[in-house]
Short mmCIF file of C-alpha atoms in Angstrom, two decimals:
data_model
loop_
_atom_site.label_atom_id
_atom_site.label_comp_id
_atom_site.label_asym_id
_atom_site.label_seq_id
_atom_site.Cartn_x
_atom_site.Cartn_y
_atom_site.Cartn_z
CA MET A 406 1.12 -3.84 18.89
CA SER A 407 -1.39 -5.76 20.63
CA ALA A 408 -3.65 -8.65 19.16
CA THR A 409 -7.33 -7.81 18.86
CA THR A 410 -10.16 -10.02 18.43
CA HIS A 411 -14.26 -9.73 18.11
CA PRO A 412 -16.46 -8.59 19.41
CA LEU A 413 -15.48 -4.68 18.31
CA THR A 414 -18.48 -2.27 17.97
CA PRO A 415 -18.84 -2.68 14.04
CA GLN A 416 -17.89 0.49 11.85
CA VAL A 417 -17.20 1.43 8.62
CA ASP A 418 -15.50 4.98 8.30
CA VAL A 419 -15.59 6.32 4.66
CA ARG A 420 -12.75 8.57 3.86
CA ARG A 421 -13.00 10.40 0.56
CA THR A 422 -9.91 11.27 -1.76
CA ASP A 423 -10.33 14.90 -1.32
CA ASP A 424 -10.55 14.91 2.24
CA ARG A 425 -6.60 13.31 2.54
CA PHE A 426 -3.29 15.28 3.48
CA LYS A 427 -1.74 16.63 0.35
CA THR A 428 2.04 16.84 -0.36
CA ARG A 429 2.44 19.40 -3.67
CA ILE A 430 5.92 20.31 -4.75
CA ASP A 431 7.40 20.68 -8.53
CA TRP A 432 7.90 16.69 -9.06
CA LEU A 433 5.24 15.25 -6.54
CA ASP A 434 1.87 14.88 -6.08
CA SER A 435 1.60 13.08 -3.10
CA LYS A 436 -1.71 11.79 -0.98
CA HIS A 437 -1.49 10.62 2.70
CA SER A 438 -4.60 8.59 3.95
CA PHE A 439 -2.63 9.52 7.64
CA SER A 440 -0.76 11.95 9.31
CA PHE A 441 2.74 11.89 7.45
CA GLY A 442 5.56 14.22 7.67
CA HIS A 443 4.73 17.84 8.37
CA HIS A 444 0.89 16.64 8.16
CA ARG A 445 -0.10 15.57 11.87
CA ASN A 446 -3.54 14.84 13.29
CA PRO A 447 -3.47 12.80 16.70
CA ASN A 448 -6.81 11.53 15.72
CA ASN A 449 -5.59 10.16 12.14
CA THR A 450 -2.28 8.06 12.71
CA HIS A 451 -3.10 4.60 11.72
CA HIS A 452 -5.91 2.22 11.09
CA GLY A 453 -5.11 -1.35 12.82
CA LEU A 454 -1.40 -1.94 11.96
CA LEU A 455 -1.45 0.57 8.77
CA LEU A 456 0.79 3.63 9.46
CA VAL A 457 1.14 4.92 6.03
CA SER A 458 -0.90 4.72 2.68
CA ASN A 459 0.43 6.83 0.49
CA ASP A 460 -0.68 7.71 -3.04
CA ASP A 461 1.85 9.29 -4.98
CA VAL A 462 2.75 10.69 -8.40
CA VAL A 463 6.16 11.27 -9.52
CA LEU A 464 7.38 13.22 -12.58
CA PRO A 465 10.05 11.69 -14.82
CA GLY A 466 13.34 12.17 -13.95
CA ALA A 467 12.46 12.90 -10.26
CA GLY A 468 11.89 11.47 -7.19
CA PHE A 469 12.91 10.22 -3.53
CA ASP A 470 16.37 10.67 -3.41
CA THR A 471 18.37 8.38 -0.93
CA HIS A 472 16.76 8.22 2.47
CA PRO A 473 17.07 5.99 5.52
CA HIS A 474 14.30 3.84 6.99
CA ARG A 475 14.46 1.64 10.21
CA ASP A 476 11.98 -1.16 11.76
CA MET A 477 9.30 -0.82 9.13
CA GLU A 478 7.45 -3.26 6.39
CA ILE A 479 7.18 -0.87 3.53
CA VAL A 480 5.08 -2.39 0.50
CA THR A 481 4.64 -0.78 -2.78
CA TRP A 482 2.35 -1.19 -5.44
CA VAL A 483 2.39 0.68 -8.91
CA LEU A 484 -0.40 1.81 -10.72
CA GLN A 485 0.93 3.37 -13.48
CA GLY A 486 4.68 3.90 -15.01
CA SER A 487 7.82 2.14 -13.55
CA LEU A 488 9.64 3.36 -10.49
CA VAL A 489 13.73 2.33 -9.87
CA HIS A 490 14.43 1.24 -6.09
CA GLN A 491 17.95 1.33 -5.16
CA ASP A 492 19.12 0.26 -1.45
CA SER A 493 22.17 -0.01 0.70
CA GLU A 494 21.86 -3.91 0.68
CA GLY A 495 22.48 -3.61 -2.94
CA ASN A 496 18.91 -4.73 -4.26
CA THR A 497 18.07 -2.80 -7.39
CA GLY A 498 14.76 -3.10 -8.95
CA VAL A 499 12.30 -1.65 -11.63
CA LEU A 500 8.66 -1.69 -10.21
CA TYR A 501 5.79 -1.67 -12.80
CA PRO A 502 2.42 -2.43 -12.43
CA GLY A 503 1.52 -6.10 -11.29
CA LEU A 504 4.63 -6.50 -9.73
CA ALA A 505 4.71 -6.31 -5.96
CA GLN A 506 7.61 -5.13 -3.74
CA ARG A 507 8.59 -5.31 -0.11
CA MET A 508 11.17 -3.75 1.96
CA SER A 509 12.04 -4.75 5.73
CA ALA A 510 13.76 -1.80 7.06
CA GLY A 511 14.71 -3.91 9.78
CA THR A 512 18.19 -2.56 11.68
CA GLY A 513 18.36 0.57 8.74
CA ILE A 514 18.50 0.64 5.32
CA LEU A 515 19.21 3.41 2.95
CA HIS A 516 17.00 3.68 -0.53
CA SER A 517 15.82 5.77 -3.07
CA GLU A 518 12.66 5.52 -5.30
CA ARG A 519 12.86 7.41 -8.70
CA ASN A 520 10.97 7.73 -12.20
CA ASP A 521 14.19 7.35 -14.24
CA SER A 522 14.21 3.72 -15.56
CA TRP A 523 16.13 4.97 -18.45
CA ARG A 524 19.29 5.58 -16.33
CA THR A 525 19.09 1.81 -15.15
CA GLN A 526 17.96 0.13 -18.46
CA GLY A 527 19.39 2.40 -20.77
CA GLY A 528 17.30 3.85 -24.12
CA PRO A 529 15.63 7.24 -24.32
CA SER A 530 14.05 9.06 -21.31
CA HIS A 531 10.22 9.11 -21.10
CA ASP A 532 7.70 11.40 -20.07
CA GLU A 533 5.41 9.08 -18.64
CA PRO A 534 4.74 9.99 -14.60
CA VAL A 535 4.67 7.19 -12.08
CA ARG A 536 1.64 6.67 -9.92
CA PHE A 537 2.42 4.29 -7.02
CA ILE A 538 0.76 3.47 -3.42
CA GLN A 539 3.10 3.04 -0.68
CA MET A 540 2.06 1.18 2.52
CA TRP A 541 3.84 0.74 5.67
CA ILE A 542 3.08 -1.39 8.70
CA PRO A 543 5.32 -2.29 11.70
CA PRO A 544 7.54 -5.35 11.77
CA ASP A 545 6.41 -8.43 14.59
CA GLU A 546 9.66 -7.78 15.69
CA ARG A 547 12.40 -4.54 15.82
CA GLY A 548 15.98 -5.14 14.84
CA ILE A 549 15.55 -7.87 12.19
CA GLN A 550 17.67 -7.68 9.43
CA PRO A 551 17.18 -5.81 6.45
CA GLY A 552 15.53 -7.63 3.52
CA TYR A 553 13.79 -6.83 0.17
CA GLU A 554 11.60 -8.68 -1.91
CA GLN A 555 9.60 -8.51 -5.49
CA ARG A 556 7.22 -10.59 -7.39
CA GLU A 557 5.25 -10.66 -10.44
CA LEU A 558 1.26 -10.97 -10.39
CA ASP A 559 -0.53 -12.29 -13.39
CA ASP A 560 -3.34 -9.89 -14.72
CA GLY A 561 -5.38 -12.92 -15.03
CA LEU A 562 -4.89 -13.80 -11.30
CA LEU A 563 -5.25 -10.44 -10.27
CA ARG A 564 -8.83 -10.51 -12.25
CA GLY A 565 -9.97 -13.66 -10.69
CA GLY A 566 -10.44 -12.38 -6.99
CA LEU A 567 -8.83 -11.35 -4.33
CA VAL A 568 -5.05 -12.30 -4.20
CA PRO A 569 -3.00 -12.31 -1.43
CA VAL A 570 -0.08 -9.86 -2.40
CA ALA A 571 1.85 -9.44 0.71
CA SER A 572 1.46 -11.34 4.04
CA GLY A 573 2.70 -12.71 7.25
CA MET A 574 -0.58 -14.77 8.04
CA ASP A 575 0.43 -18.33 8.59
CA LYS A 576 -2.92 -19.14 5.97
CA HIS A 577 -1.23 -17.38 3.33
CA ASN A 578 2.04 -19.35 3.51
CA GLY A 579 3.17 -20.04 0.03
CA ASP A 580 0.11 -18.35 -1.59
CA ALA A 581 1.11 -14.93 -0.91
CA ALA A 582 3.32 -13.36 -3.69
CA ILE A 583 5.77 -11.76 -1.08
CA ARG A 584 6.28 -12.48 2.94
CA ILE A 585 5.85 -9.54 5.34
CA GLN A 586 7.61 -9.60 8.84
CA ASN A 587 4.09 -9.51 10.57
CA ARG A 588 1.87 -12.58 11.31
CA ASP A 589 -1.24 -10.52 11.73
CA ALA A 590 -1.32 -8.67 8.36
CA ALA A 591 -1.99 -9.39 4.58
CA LEU A 592 -2.55 -7.23 1.89
CA HIS A 593 -5.20 -7.97 -1.24
CA ALA A 594 -5.44 -6.83 -4.52
CA ALA A 595 -7.80 -7.29 -7.13
CA ARG A 596 -8.92 -5.89 -10.85
CA LEU A 597 -12.41 -5.83 -11.22
CA ASP A 598 -14.71 -5.56 -14.71
CA VAL A 599 -17.48 -3.73 -14.82
CA GLY A 600 -19.98 -5.46 -12.39
CA GLY A 601 -17.43 -7.91 -10.67
CA SER A 602 -17.49 -8.46 -7.37
CA VAL A 603 -15.26 -9.69 -4.40
CA THR A 604 -15.89 -10.32 -0.64
CA VAL A 605 -14.02 -7.88 1.67
CA PRO A 606 -12.28 -9.91 4.21
CA ASP A 607 -13.67 -10.72 7.80
CA ALA A 608 -11.23 -9.37 10.44
CA PRO A 609 -11.05 -6.97 13.11
CA PHE A 610 -9.64 -4.20 11.03
CA VAL A 611 -9.84 -3.76 7.55
CA HIS A 612 -8.19 -0.94 5.19
CA LEU A 613 -10.07 -0.68 1.63
CA PHE A 614 -8.47 1.87 -0.78
CA VAL A 615 -10.13 2.46 -4.50
CA ALA A 616 -6.73 2.36 -6.57
CA ARG A 617 -8.42 3.14 -9.75
CA GLY A 618 -12.14 3.05 -10.78
CA ASN A 619 -15.39 3.01 -8.81
CA VAL A 620 -16.74 0.63 -6.70
CA ASP A 621 -19.68 0.03 -4.37
CA LEU A 622 -19.34 -1.25 -0.99
CA GLU A 623 -22.57 -3.46 0.38
CA GLY A 624 -24.01 -0.94 3.02
CA ALA A 625 -21.60 1.87 2.58
CA GLY A 626 -22.65 2.48 -0.68
CA PRO A 627 -20.15 4.11 -3.58
CA LEU A 628 -16.58 4.74 -3.30
CA ALA A 629 -14.59 6.99 -6.11
CA GLU A 630 -11.29 6.56 -7.13
CA GLY A 631 -8.75 7.25 -4.22
CA ASP A 632 -11.73 6.63 -1.70
CA ALA A 633 -11.02 4.82 1.33
CA ALA A 634 -12.91 2.67 3.83
CA ARG A 635 -11.64 1.71 7.27
CA LEU A 636 -13.76 -1.50 8.61
CA THR A 637 -13.73 -2.05 12.44
CA GLY A 638 -15.06 -5.47 13.96
CA THR A 639 -16.94 -5.99 10.56
CA GLY A 640 -16.20 -7.88 7.19
CA GLY A 641 -17.88 -10.06 4.72
CA GLN A 642 -19.41 -7.10 2.49
CA LYS A 643 -19.30 -7.40 -1.17
CA LEU A 644 -17.62 -5.11 -3.27
CA THR A 645 -18.94 -4.44 -6.62
CA ALA A 646 -17.18 -2.62 -9.59
CA ASP A 647 -19.21 0.13 -11.16
CA SER A 648 -16.43 0.53 -13.47
CA GLU A 649 -13.03 -1.08 -14.48
CA ALA A 650 -11.42 -0.91 -10.75
CA GLU A 651 -8.09 -2.16 -8.88
CA VAL A 652 -8.53 -2.09 -4.91
CA LEU A 653 -6.39 -2.77 -1.99
CA ILE A 654 -7.37 -4.35 0.71
CA TRP A 655 -5.53 -4.70 4.07
CA GLU A 656 -6.76 -7.41 6.36
CA MET A 657 -5.46 -7.07 9.59
CA HIS A 658 -5.96 -9.05 13.07
CA ALA A 659 -4.17 -6.73 15.46
CA THR A 660 -3.98 -3.02 16.01
CA ILE A 661 -0.94 -0.74 17.23
CA ARG A 662 -1.03 -0.21 21.01
#
């Protein structure tokens, strides 16, 4: 990873939801913003520090069984339903909308992610799919101790403007809901009412993802649910909701070598 500062040639690259890689099997509907798994494109491997941004829908009773990760900061944000996390460090959590989660894979960790909360919380089974966005960035240092953190964000807070959800940047020290091991990256989230607006962070690299609803990005036009905009060398644009909307915005001050 190398630090990158202005000036960069200003660019706004809009990526539509239908153009993303897709993985569809009997229990999973997944859309990948970058190369992932068997989907490979050497010209679409990352933006800034963001290596993975997957939009996953998992049917009830199913999910990702135990599998390994290493040297990666993994942030998960649930949009609908509930997702059960269990890992080899003994961490267990049920994720739901508004609860931010970070897993530092570090020297190596095993974990599972399943839509079967009744198995850990009791009660009857449900028939609601879980939809979540999972995002990966590299840590500042390889070989750190694996770690886990989760924290709930109040709906009122998320409706008050962009909120730093996950950050390793000094300027968010104490403000971000969860801390990630990368000093050049921060994930912001906002829930917008019709006509509500936020200002896109000004950074060398910004990744804007429309998780729900429809918005209009100043200078780029309308973005629908599932659309993304990759900003390079530019920021400060006004983002306005054309409907009830939820957006996830990565502010990044470095890129991957």
